[in-house]
Amino acid sequence: MTTYTSEEDFVPTSDDRSIVLGDTLRDLAVVTLISVPLQLIATDLTVLQVLAGLAALYVVCILGLLLTKYLPFYLPSVAWISLVGIVLTLPFMPWAEWFTGLVVGIDFLAMAVPALAYAGLAISKLELDVMRRSGWKILIVAILVFIGTYVGSAAIADLTLRFTT
Amino acid sequence: MDIVRTLVRLWPIHLVVLVVSIVSQLIGVRPIPIGIGTILLLPLLFAFVFTLVLNPHVVPAVGRFLSAKRTAAAGPLIVIAIMPFIAKFGTTIGPGIEEIVRSGPALVLQELGNLGTILIAFPVAIWVFRMGRESIGAVHSIAREPNIAIIADRYGLRSPEGTGVMGVYVMGTLFGTFIFAILASVLATAEVFSVEALAMACGVGSGSMMAACSGALAAAAPESTDTITALAGASNLLTYATGMYVSLFVALPIVERIYLRVRPNDPANPPARTAEEAAK
């Protein structure tokens, strides 16, 4: 359990290689189980289909975590998990049709709900202090930063798509 | 048996998340029409607001039921909870690989759009709010974890630059999902850019912001959900690979140089650079 005592302690970067696999797989299983009722609400899938789909995603996460931990070059665990998901569903892979069939009905928006619920609980005193101290000016700057990124990226993508397709 | 013991200790957190998530999912997507488009309130936004209210740091009375010590354990769980979500995204990229390859140039070039942070945020920080060197930390990127690492490494987190990046980081944690959900839903319903372009722009290197962004897009254009998730996921993956280098080698040198040009006499400037600038 982490309690931040100074700003130096609060470097929200995680070295994914130091993850304890047993604990992570347990928490991952809990989070996956929480998703079961959410998927039943969000989709028309049967309980069995939901369990199969979530189990498949669980396996993708495990493979991604193993790659993060044991491969000699480093990428964040989420990047590896993403790559495993891609490779398993590439059309020319022999198992692609079967695997895609398992996960295709899973609602992606419902998958994000528990993560944000944990995020709301995890807001610490330190973060509230930073917000109070930095004040509304930094809030406005932050909003402009996000608008700048989003509109900038969308504009370039839109232009490029117009020329290339 | 340590594994089981931690689980027993954490059950109140998981229970709260379970209940809150179910309630949020039942509420579903709620549209709010505004003049130029529609703001879409998503289940994930509801979940965040509900647990924020159940957070003992935000509402002290909650501390009697849910101790602050317990909620501290929720931090590492965010990353774990986002993993299956990212896995689902990966599985939408594989089947859409042809489309991804076809949009390759746009996908790669839009990464440069992240420099748009500097374009509109930097002038406001410097000339409107008269901020000092914290503006460098604040506007060089969207301030997610890798960017904080860069600033911590170069200036230290107690420096003005560190204050700036932490400020935007915290604001992003608190309001990022809302801002992206609003931006995406308004732009999608206003039909200024193509939905493909908006999807690519969603991949900013933060799982929850991408979720809010692509979720809002998918809710606005349900027939394109597969395309949206595939392009947003691919773009997000690309950002994991390139984002850190773009902010380290392109964005940071740019803001650093502009700042020294605009405020050559700031005593907080690095000593060697100020002398060098003064000599010019």
Tab-separated table of C-alpha atoms in Angstrom:
chain	number	residue	atom	x	y	z
A	1	MET	CA	0.000	0.000	0.000
A	2	THR	CA	1.403	3.386	-0.963
A	3	THR	CA	1.030	6.548	0.971
A	4	TYR	CA	2.701	9.529	-0.621
A	5	THR	CA	4.592	11.643	1.853
A	6	SER	CA	6.304	14.082	-0.450
A	7	GLU	CA	6.113	15.080	-4.069
A	8	GLU	CA	9.240	13.069	-4.796
A	9	ASP	CA	7.359	9.936	-3.845
A	10	PHE	CA	4.621	10.833	-6.221
A	11	VAL	CA	6.115	9.845	-9.532
A	12	PRO	CA	3.161	8.165	-11.184
A	13	THR	CA	5.333	6.030	-13.409
A	14	SER	CA	5.303	2.347	-12.866
A	15	ASP	CA	8.022	-0.068	-13.754
A	16	ASP	CA	5.830	-2.854	-15.041
A	17	ARG	CA	8.681	-5.331	-14.748
A	18	SER	CA	8.489	-5.237	-10.986
A	19	ILE	CA	4.868	-6.374	-10.987
A	20	VAL	CA	4.101	-9.348	-8.768
A	21	LEU	CA	2.489	-11.747	-11.200
A	22	GLY	CA	0.365	-13.644	-8.663
A	23	ASP	CA	-1.202	-10.507	-7.195
A	24	THR	CA	-1.760	-8.984	-10.610
A	25	LEU	CA	-3.485	-12.065	-11.992
A	26	ARG	CA	-5.718	-12.203	-8.912
A	27	ASP	CA	-6.721	-8.532	-9.231
A	28	LEU	CA	-7.198	-9.024	-12.949
A	29	ALA	CA	-9.544	-11.930	-12.229
A	30	VAL	CA	-11.564	-9.813	-9.774
A	31	VAL	CA	-11.833	-6.974	-12.291
A	32	THR	CA	-12.870	-9.428	-14.996
A	33	LEU	CA	-15.595	-10.874	-12.776
A	34	ILE	CA	-16.902	-7.378	-12.034
A	35	SER	CA	-17.343	-7.002	-15.794
A	36	VAL	CA	-19.716	-9.976	-16.051
A	37	PRO	CA	-22.907	-8.191	-14.893
A	38	LEU	CA	-21.887	-5.081	-16.860
A	39	GLN	CA	-21.645	-7.077	-20.085
A	40	LEU	CA	-24.978	-8.738	-19.391
A	41	ILE	CA	-26.558	-5.286	-19.073
A	42	ALA	CA	-24.755	-3.792	-22.079
A	43	THR	CA	-25.114	-6.654	-24.583
A	44	ASP	CA	-27.526	-9.387	-25.676
A	45	LEU	CA	-24.957	-12.103	-24.984
A	46	THR	CA	-25.745	-15.144	-22.832
A	47	VAL	CA	-23.907	-15.680	-19.546
A	48	LEU	CA	-21.792	-18.371	-21.211
A	49	GLN	CA	-20.829	-16.099	-24.121
A	50	VAL	CA	-19.886	-13.309	-21.718
A	51	LEU	CA	-17.745	-15.659	-19.620
A	52	ALA	CA	-16.012	-17.027	-22.723
A	53	GLY	CA	-15.327	-13.551	-24.092
A	54	LEU	CA	-13.981	-12.186	-20.806
A	55	ALA	CA	-11.877	-15.331	-20.285
A	56	ALA	CA	-10.347	-14.806	-23.730
A	57	LEU	CA	-9.477	-11.195	-22.838
A	58	TYR	CA	-8.053	-12.410	-19.521
A	59	VAL	CA	-5.714	-14.732	-21.424
A	60	VAL	CA	-4.646	-11.846	-23.692
A	61	CYS	CA	-3.752	-9.830	-20.572
A	62	ILE	CA	-1.740	-12.718	-19.092
A	63	LEU	CA	0.262	-13.158	-22.302
A	64	GLY	CA	0.880	-9.405	-22.448
A	65	LEU	CA	2.044	-9.337	-18.823
A	66	LEU	CA	4.421	-12.250	-19.387
A	67	LEU	CA	5.934	-10.473	-22.406
A	68	THR	CA	6.324	-7.260	-20.361
A	69	LYS	CA	8.067	-9.092	-17.567
A	70	TYR	CA	10.372	-11.399	-19.462
A	71	LEU	CA	11.242	-9.837	-22.807
A	72	PRO	CA	14.607	-8.043	-22.915
A	73	PHE	CA	13.249	-4.826	-24.463
A	74	TYR	CA	10.727	-2.765	-22.563
A	75	LEU	CA	7.275	-1.601	-23.582
A	76	PRO	CA	4.499	-0.759	-21.107
A	77	SER	CA	2.258	-3.731	-20.274
A	78	VAL	CA	-0.745	-2.106	-21.950
A	79	ALA	CA	1.207	-1.865	-25.204
A	80	TRP	CA	2.102	-5.575	-25.074
A	81	ILE	CA	-1.486	-6.520	-24.225
A	82	SER	CA	-2.636	-4.486	-27.209
A	83	LEU	CA	-0.130	-6.255	-29.478
A	84	VAL	CA	-1.170	-9.709	-28.270
A	85	GLY	CA	-4.801	-8.820	-28.982
A	86	ILE	CA	-3.839	-7.703	-32.496
A	87	VAL	CA	-1.768	-10.788	-33.320
A	88	LEU	CA	-4.473	-13.171	-32.112
A	89	THR	CA	-7.068	-11.558	-34.392
A	90	LEU	CA	-5.077	-10.860	-37.580
A	91	PRO	CA	-7.206	-12.323	-40.415
A	92	PHE	CA	-4.455	-14.603	-41.768
A	93	MET	CA	-3.837	-16.331	-38.437
A	94	PRO	CA	-5.299	-19.870	-38.399
A	95	TRP	CA	-7.152	-19.283	-35.124
A	96	ALA	CA	-8.277	-15.712	-35.931
A	97	GLU	CA	-11.876	-16.496	-36.810
A	98	TRP	CA	-12.412	-18.616	-33.704
A	99	PHE	CA	-10.749	-16.108	-31.372
A	100	THR	CA	-12.427	-13.026	-32.848
A	101	GLY	CA	-15.756	-14.839	-32.504
A	102	LEU	CA	-15.176	-15.159	-28.774
A	103	VAL	CA	-14.583	-11.469	-28.095
A	104	VAL	CA	-16.447	-9.664	-30.865
A	105	GLY	CA	-19.692	-9.262	-28.889
A	106	ILE	CA	-18.007	-7.825	-25.784
A	107	ASP	CA	-18.990	-4.176	-25.303
A	108	PHE	CA	-15.860	-2.030	-25.106
A	109	LEU	CA	-17.502	0.922	-23.398
A	110	ALA	CA	-18.738	-1.260	-20.514
A	111	MET	CA	-15.179	-2.615	-20.127
A	112	ALA	CA	-13.955	0.860	-19.182
A	113	VAL	CA	-16.479	1.502	-16.418
A	114	PRO	CA	-14.687	-0.341	-13.535
A	115	ALA	CA	-11.371	1.373	-14.381
A	116	LEU	CA	-12.942	4.796	-13.927
A	117	ALA	CA	-14.659	3.631	-10.738
A	118	TYR	CA	-11.277	2.682	-9.261
A	119	ALA	CA	-9.887	5.989	-10.519
A	120	GLY	CA	-12.501	7.954	-8.601
A	121	LEU	CA	-11.659	6.088	-5.399
A	122	ALA	CA	-7.923	6.493	-5.923
A	123	ILE	CA	-7.904	10.295	-6.034
A	124	SER	CA	-5.571	11.143	-3.177
A	125	LYS	CA	-5.274	14.063	-0.818
A	126	LEU	CA	-2.103	15.025	-2.636
A	127	GLU	CA	-3.932	15.314	-5.937
A	128	LEU	CA	-6.646	17.450	-4.396
A	129	ASP	CA	-3.920	19.616	-2.852
A	130	VAL	CA	-2.228	20.022	-6.219
A	131	MET	CA	-5.544	21.060	-7.723
A	132	ARG	CA	-6.227	23.595	-4.951
A	133	ARG	CA	-2.726	25.004	-5.124
A	134	SER	CA	-2.498	25.216	-8.899
A	135	GLY	CA	-5.943	26.730	-9.131
A	136	TRP	CA	-8.212	27.526	-12.023
A	137	LYS	CA	-5.487	28.918	-14.265
A	138	ILE	CA	-3.855	25.529	-14.671
A	139	LEU	CA	-7.291	24.008	-15.237
A	140	ILE	CA	-7.868	26.323	-18.177
A	141	VAL	CA	-4.359	25.654	-19.507
A	142	ALA	CA	-5.033	21.902	-19.175
A	143	ILE	CA	-8.312	22.188	-21.066
A	144	LEU	CA	-6.522	24.116	-23.836
A	145	VAL	CA	-3.778	21.465	-23.884
A	146	PHE	CA	-6.376	18.757	-24.442
A	147	ILE	CA	-8.288	20.745	-27.058
A	148	GLY	CA	-4.990	21.498	-28.817
A	149	THR	CA	-3.966	17.847	-28.938
A	150	TYR	CA	-7.340	16.609	-30.037
A	151	VAL	CA	-8.179	19.204	-32.659
A	152	GLY	CA	-4.560	19.268	-33.892
A	153	SER	CA	-4.475	15.502	-34.380
A	154	ALA	CA	-7.954	15.356	-35.901
A	155	ALA	CA	-7.154	18.169	-38.347
A	156	ILE	CA	-3.935	16.531	-39.563
A	157	ALA	CA	-5.616	13.126	-39.805
A	158	ASP	CA	-8.567	14.584	-41.702
A	159	LEU	CA	-6.334	16.384	-44.199
A	160	THR	CA	-4.112	13.353	-44.742
A	161	LEU	CA	-7.126	11.078	-45.242
A	162	ARG	CA	-8.487	13.446	-47.854
A	163	PHE	CA	-5.246	13.266	-49.846
A	164	THR	CA	-4.583	9.559	-49.463
A	165	THR	CA	-7.976	7.917	-49.868
B	1	MET	CA	-1.728	-17.235	1.566
B	2	ASP	CA	-0.732	-13.630	1.317
B	3	ILE	CA	-2.705	-13.355	-1.904
B	4	VAL	CA	-5.951	-14.274	-0.185
B	5	ARG	CA	-5.278	-11.972	2.752
B	6	THR	CA	-4.851	-8.916	0.522
B	7	LEU	CA	-8.024	-9.834	-1.298
B	8	VAL	CA	-9.962	-9.982	1.950
B	9	ARG	CA	-8.557	-6.601	2.940
B	10	LEU	CA	-9.566	-5.044	-0.373
B	11	TRP	CA	-13.079	-6.428	-0.714
B	12	PRO	CA	-14.831	-3.165	0.300
B	13	ILE	CA	-13.147	-1.395	-2.622
B	14	HIS	CA	-14.097	-4.081	-5.117
B	15	LEU	CA	-17.642	-4.128	-3.772
B	16	VAL	CA	-18.016	-0.368	-4.148
B	17	VAL	CA	-16.668	-0.589	-7.702
B	18	LEU	CA	-19.052	-3.440	-8.538
B	19	VAL	CA	-22.143	-1.621	-7.270
B	20	VAL	CA	-21.179	1.739	-8.757
B	21	SER	CA	-20.368	0.148	-12.119
B	22	ILE	CA	-23.691	-1.672	-12.313
B	23	VAL	CA	-25.631	1.487	-11.456
B	24	SER	CA	-23.650	3.506	-14.034
B	25	GLN	CA	-24.166	0.857	-16.707
B	26	LEU	CA	-27.900	0.823	-15.999
B	27	ILE	CA	-28.046	4.600	-16.442
B	28	GLY	CA	-26.407	4.130	-19.837
B	29	VAL	CA	-25.510	6.859	-22.338
B	30	ARG	CA	-27.335	10.151	-21.783
B	31	PRO	CA	-27.293	12.762	-24.553
B	32	ILE	CA	-27.419	16.482	-23.750
B	33	PRO	CA	-28.108	18.518	-26.881
B	34	ILE	CA	-26.305	21.866	-27.078
B	35	GLY	CA	-26.437	24.315	-29.973
B	36	ILE	CA	-23.524	23.098	-32.117
B	37	GLY	CA	-23.772	19.410	-31.292
B	38	THR	CA	-24.545	16.938	-28.540
B	39	ILE	CA	-22.660	16.174	-25.336
B	40	LEU	CA	-22.830	12.488	-24.498
B	41	LEU	CA	-22.636	11.493	-20.848
B	42	LEU	CA	-21.196	7.969	-20.710
B	43	PRO	CA	-21.454	5.251	-18.042
B	44	LEU	CA	-17.724	5.561	-17.343
B	45	LEU	CA	-18.180	9.244	-16.496
B	46	PHE	CA	-21.002	8.427	-14.090
B	47	ALA	CA	-18.841	5.744	-12.452
B	48	PHE	CA	-16.030	8.255	-11.919
B	49	VAL	CA	-18.291	10.883	-10.390
B	50	PHE	CA	-20.008	8.369	-8.087
B	51	THR	CA	-16.760	6.970	-6.680
B	52	LEU	CA	-15.381	10.497	-6.380
B	53	VAL	CA	-18.281	11.219	-4.041
B	54	LEU	CA	-17.480	7.992	-2.149
B	55	ASN	CA	-13.824	9.026	-1.820
B	56	PRO	CA	-12.955	9.872	1.816
B	57	HIS	CA	-10.551	12.603	0.655
B	58	VAL	CA	-13.285	14.358	-1.265
B	59	VAL	CA	-16.153	13.780	1.167
B	60	PRO	CA	-14.622	13.289	4.646
B	61	ALA	CA	-17.809	11.786	6.122
B	62	VAL	CA	-17.240	8.709	3.943
B	63	GLY	CA	-14.086	7.982	5.956
B	64	ARG	CA	-16.172	6.196	8.567
B	65	PHE	CA	-17.115	3.486	6.064
B	66	LEU	CA	-14.193	3.509	3.676
B	67	SER	CA	-10.843	4.422	5.191
B	68	ALA	CA	-8.379	6.567	3.275
B	69	LYS	CA	-5.819	3.805	3.691
B	70	ARG	CA	-8.071	1.393	1.841
B	71	THR	CA	-8.747	3.720	-1.058
B	72	ALA	CA	-4.991	4.213	-1.529
B	73	ALA	CA	-4.969	0.610	-2.735
B	74	ALA	CA	-7.299	1.568	-5.584
B	75	GLY	CA	-4.423	3.370	-7.353
B	76	PRO	CA	-2.611	0.300	-8.718
B	77	LEU	CA	-5.978	-1.279	-9.500
B	78	ILE	CA	-6.730	1.386	-12.146
B	79	VAL	CA	-3.940	0.074	-14.359
B	80	ILE	CA	-5.110	-3.506	-13.898
B	81	ALA	CA	-8.738	-2.620	-14.589
B	82	ILE	CA	-7.757	-0.925	-17.833
B	83	MET	CA	-5.905	-4.044	-19.102
B	84	PRO	CA	-8.919	-6.115	-20.270
B	85	PHE	CA	-10.266	-2.961	-21.902
B	86	ILE	CA	-7.012	-2.492	-23.820
B	87	ALA	CA	-7.083	-6.204	-24.734
B	88	LYS	CA	-10.550	-5.722	-26.227
B	89	PHE	CA	-9.209	-2.785	-28.234
B	90	GLY	CA	-6.344	-4.902	-29.540
B	91	THR	CA	-8.814	-7.487	-30.802
B	92	THR	CA	-10.572	-4.819	-32.892
B	93	ILE	CA	-7.325	-3.809	-34.587
B	94	GLY	CA	-6.503	-7.295	-35.947
B	95	PRO	CA	-9.689	-7.739	-38.024
B	96	GLY	CA	-9.453	-4.121	-39.207
B	97	ILE	CA	-5.809	-4.386	-40.210
B	98	GLU	CA	-6.459	-3.597	-43.902
B	99	GLU	CA	-8.211	-0.376	-42.975
B	100	ILE	CA	-5.395	0.477	-40.538
B	101	VAL	CA	-2.759	-0.043	-43.229
B	102	ARG	CA	-4.801	2.033	-45.683
B	103	SER	CA	-4.966	4.877	-43.123
B	104	GLY	CA	-1.287	4.408	-42.241
B	105	PRO	CA	-0.032	7.826	-43.385
B	106	ALA	CA	-2.821	9.666	-41.590
B	107	LEU	CA	-2.264	7.563	-38.493
B	108	VAL	CA	1.445	8.368	-38.363
B	109	LEU	CA	1.150	12.053	-39.263
B	110	GLN	CA	-1.617	12.796	-36.767
B	111	GLU	CA	0.870	12.085	-33.972
B	112	LEU	CA	2.368	15.473	-34.858
B	113	GLY	CA	-1.019	16.977	-34.050
B	114	ASN	CA	-0.104	16.486	-30.415
B	115	LEU	CA	2.089	19.564	-30.871
B	116	GLY	CA	-1.216	21.449	-31.061
B	117	THR	CA	-0.921	21.598	-27.264
B	118	ILE	CA	1.779	24.214	-27.700
B	119	LEU	CA	-0.134	26.203	-30.289
B	120	ILE	CA	-3.142	27.185	-28.234
B	121	ALA	CA	-2.152	26.539	-24.614
B	122	PHE	CA	1.301	28.136	-24.521
B	123	PRO	CA	0.274	31.677	-25.541
B	124	VAL	CA	-2.526	31.696	-22.974
B	125	ALA	CA	-0.234	30.409	-20.217
B	126	ILE	CA	2.469	32.963	-20.976
B	127	TRP	CA	0.628	36.111	-22.028
B	128	VAL	CA	-2.801	35.826	-20.446
B	129	PHE	CA	-1.932	34.139	-17.154
B	130	ARG	CA	1.661	35.433	-16.957
B	131	MET	CA	2.862	31.996	-15.847
B	132	GLY	CA	6.589	31.369	-15.510
B	133	ARG	CA	8.567	28.274	-16.377
B	134	GLU	CA	5.742	26.079	-15.102
B	135	SER	CA	4.171	26.767	-18.491
B	136	ILE	CA	6.957	24.658	-20.060
B	137	GLY	CA	5.966	21.617	-18.037
B	138	ALA	CA	2.292	22.341	-18.490
B	139	VAL	CA	2.057	22.634	-22.264
B	140	HIS	CA	4.806	20.390	-23.682
B	141	SER	CA	2.454	17.379	-23.755
B	142	ILE	CA	-0.831	16.115	-22.359
B	143	ALA	CA	1.079	15.198	-19.197
B	144	ARG	CA	0.566	11.484	-18.825
B	145	GLU	CA	2.968	9.230	-16.960
B	146	PRO	CA	5.813	9.075	-19.531
B	147	ASN	CA	5.793	12.875	-19.833
B	148	ILE	CA	6.023	13.271	-16.073
B	149	ALA	CA	8.992	10.940	-16.098
B	150	ILE	CA	10.695	13.157	-18.679
B	151	ILE	CA	10.114	16.349	-16.698
B	152	ALA	CA	11.080	14.668	-13.409
B	153	ASP	CA	14.264	13.448	-15.026
B	154	ARG	CA	15.239	16.770	-16.578
B	155	TYR	CA	14.073	19.366	-14.043
B	156	GLY	CA	12.892	17.467	-10.952
B	157	LEU	CA	9.297	17.476	-9.805
B	158	ARG	CA	9.831	20.260	-7.262
B	159	SER	CA	10.930	22.670	-9.993
B	160	PRO	CA	8.517	25.147	-11.640
B	161	GLU	CA	8.411	22.843	-14.695
B	162	GLY	CA	7.489	19.983	-12.374
B	163	THR	CA	4.664	22.022	-10.851
B	164	GLY	CA	3.346	22.709	-14.344
B	165	VAL	CA	3.368	19.121	-15.519
B	166	MET	CA	1.874	17.857	-12.240
B	167	GLY	CA	-0.870	20.476	-12.458
B	168	VAL	CA	-1.941	19.325	-15.917
B	169	TYR	CA	-1.504	15.682	-14.897
B	170	VAL	CA	-3.872	16.094	-11.968
B	171	MET	CA	-6.374	18.148	-13.958
B	172	GLY	CA	-6.238	15.449	-16.623
B	173	THR	CA	-6.852	12.736	-14.054
B	174	LEU	CA	-9.825	14.627	-12.677
B	175	PHE	CA	-11.341	16.121	-15.813
B	176	GLY	CA	-9.593	14.490	-18.787
B	177	THR	CA	-12.294	11.910	-19.475
B	178	PHE	CA	-14.979	14.591	-19.364
B	179	ILE	CA	-13.093	16.957	-21.631
B	180	PHE	CA	-12.430	14.239	-24.202
B	181	ALA	CA	-16.005	12.907	-24.073
B	182	ILE	CA	-17.339	16.421	-24.628
B	183	LEU	CA	-14.833	17.297	-27.369
B	184	ALA	CA	-15.443	14.042	-29.229
B	185	SER	CA	-19.228	14.108	-29.004
B	186	VAL	CA	-19.525	17.760	-29.991
B	187	LEU	CA	-17.105	17.454	-32.913
B	188	ALA	CA	-18.710	14.202	-34.107
B	189	THR	CA	-22.206	15.644	-34.105
B	190	ALA	CA	-21.028	18.969	-35.558
B	191	GLU	CA	-19.529	17.001	-38.505
B	192	VAL	CA	-16.469	19.191	-39.001
B	193	PHE	CA	-14.004	16.306	-39.307
B	194	SER	CA	-14.550	12.767	-40.540
B	195	VAL	CA	-15.280	10.223	-37.836
B	196	GLU	CA	-12.110	8.304	-38.855
B	197	ALA	CA	-9.963	11.361	-38.182
B	198	LEU	CA	-11.667	11.951	-34.847
B	199	ALA	CA	-11.102	8.307	-33.910
B	200	MET	CA	-7.373	8.540	-34.648
B	201	ALA	CA	-7.127	11.657	-32.508
B	202	CYS	CA	-8.560	9.693	-29.552
B	203	GLY	CA	-5.346	7.721	-29.080
B	204	VAL	CA	-3.499	10.039	-26.731
B	205	GLY	CA	-1.683	7.499	-24.595
B	206	SER	CA	-4.212	7.323	-21.778
B	207	GLY	CA	-6.575	4.369	-21.572
B	208	SER	CA	-9.379	6.193	-19.804
B	209	MET	CA	-9.247	9.267	-22.029
B	210	MET	CA	-9.272	7.045	-25.110
B	211	ALA	CA	-12.230	5.165	-23.611
B	212	ALA	CA	-14.231	8.337	-23.080
B	213	CYS	CA	-13.247	9.720	-26.465
B	214	SER	CA	-13.936	6.652	-28.596
B	215	GLY	CA	-16.993	5.795	-26.493
B	216	ALA	CA	-18.506	9.180	-27.230
B	217	LEU	CA	-17.697	8.791	-30.934
B	218	ALA	CA	-19.201	5.309	-31.058
B	219	ALA	CA	-22.334	6.529	-29.322
B	220	ALA	CA	-22.605	9.366	-31.852
B	221	ALA	CA	-21.940	7.097	-34.866
B	222	PRO	CA	-22.961	3.561	-33.808
B	223	GLU	CA	-22.670	2.172	-37.361
B	224	SER	CA	-18.908	2.918	-37.343
B	225	THR	CA	-18.089	1.441	-33.929
B	226	ASP	CA	-15.646	-1.160	-35.303
B	227	THR	CA	-13.756	1.415	-37.362
B	228	ILE	CA	-13.628	3.831	-34.440
B	229	THR	CA	-12.227	1.321	-31.955
B	230	ALA	CA	-9.728	-0.074	-34.460
B	231	LEU	CA	-8.347	3.351	-35.430
B	232	ALA	CA	-8.370	4.739	-31.867
B	233	GLY	CA	-6.659	1.602	-30.588
B	234	ALA	CA	-4.012	1.675	-33.297
B	235	SER	CA	-3.362	5.354	-32.690
B	236	ASN	CA	-3.108	4.799	-28.949
B	237	LEU	CA	-0.615	1.989	-29.440
B	238	LEU	CA	1.408	4.217	-31.736
B	239	THR	CA	1.431	6.885	-29.043
B	240	TYR	CA	2.871	4.427	-26.511
B	241	ALA	CA	5.695	3.819	-28.961
B	242	THR	CA	6.322	7.368	-30.183
B	243	GLY	CA	4.736	9.822	-27.765
B	244	MET	CA	7.604	9.935	-25.339
B	245	TYR	CA	10.120	10.621	-28.092
B	246	VAL	CA	8.001	13.328	-29.697
B	247	SER	CA	7.668	15.165	-26.404
B	248	LEU	CA	11.336	14.671	-25.456
B	249	PHE	CA	12.989	15.499	-28.771
B	250	VAL	CA	10.475	17.805	-30.459
B	251	ALA	CA	7.959	19.400	-28.102
B	252	LEU	CA	10.170	20.088	-25.102
B	253	PRO	CA	13.000	21.722	-27.109
B	254	ILE	CA	10.401	23.869	-28.914
B	255	VAL	CA	8.720	25.199	-25.765
B	256	GLU	CA	12.100	25.602	-24.057
B	257	ARG	CA	13.372	27.712	-26.972
B	258	ILE	CA	10.226	29.823	-27.278
B	259	TYR	CA	10.253	30.467	-23.546
B	260	LEU	CA	13.874	31.637	-23.548
B	261	ARG	CA	13.049	33.951	-26.460
B	262	VAL	CA	9.963	35.406	-24.749
B	263	ARG	CA	11.357	35.621	-21.205
B	264	PRO	CA	15.152	35.853	-21.566
B	265	ASN	CA	15.541	37.451	-18.139
B	266	ASP	CA	13.580	34.971	-16.048
B	267	PRO	CA	15.919	34.235	-13.127
B	268	ALA	CA	14.579	30.674	-13.102
B	269	ASN	CA	16.059	30.004	-16.550
B	270	PRO	CA	18.971	27.560	-16.609
B	271	PRO	CA	22.106	29.702	-15.901
B	272	ALA	CA	24.172	28.682	-18.925
B	273	ARG	CA	21.319	29.300	-21.295
B	274	THR	CA	20.518	32.754	-19.873
B	275	ALA	CA	24.129	33.867	-20.298
B	276	GLU	CA	24.145	32.485	-23.801
B	277	GLU	CA	20.916	34.304	-24.621
B	278	ALA	CA	22.152	37.509	-23.009
B	279	ALA	CA	25.322	37.400	-25.105
B	280	LYS	CA	23.288	37.433	-28.293
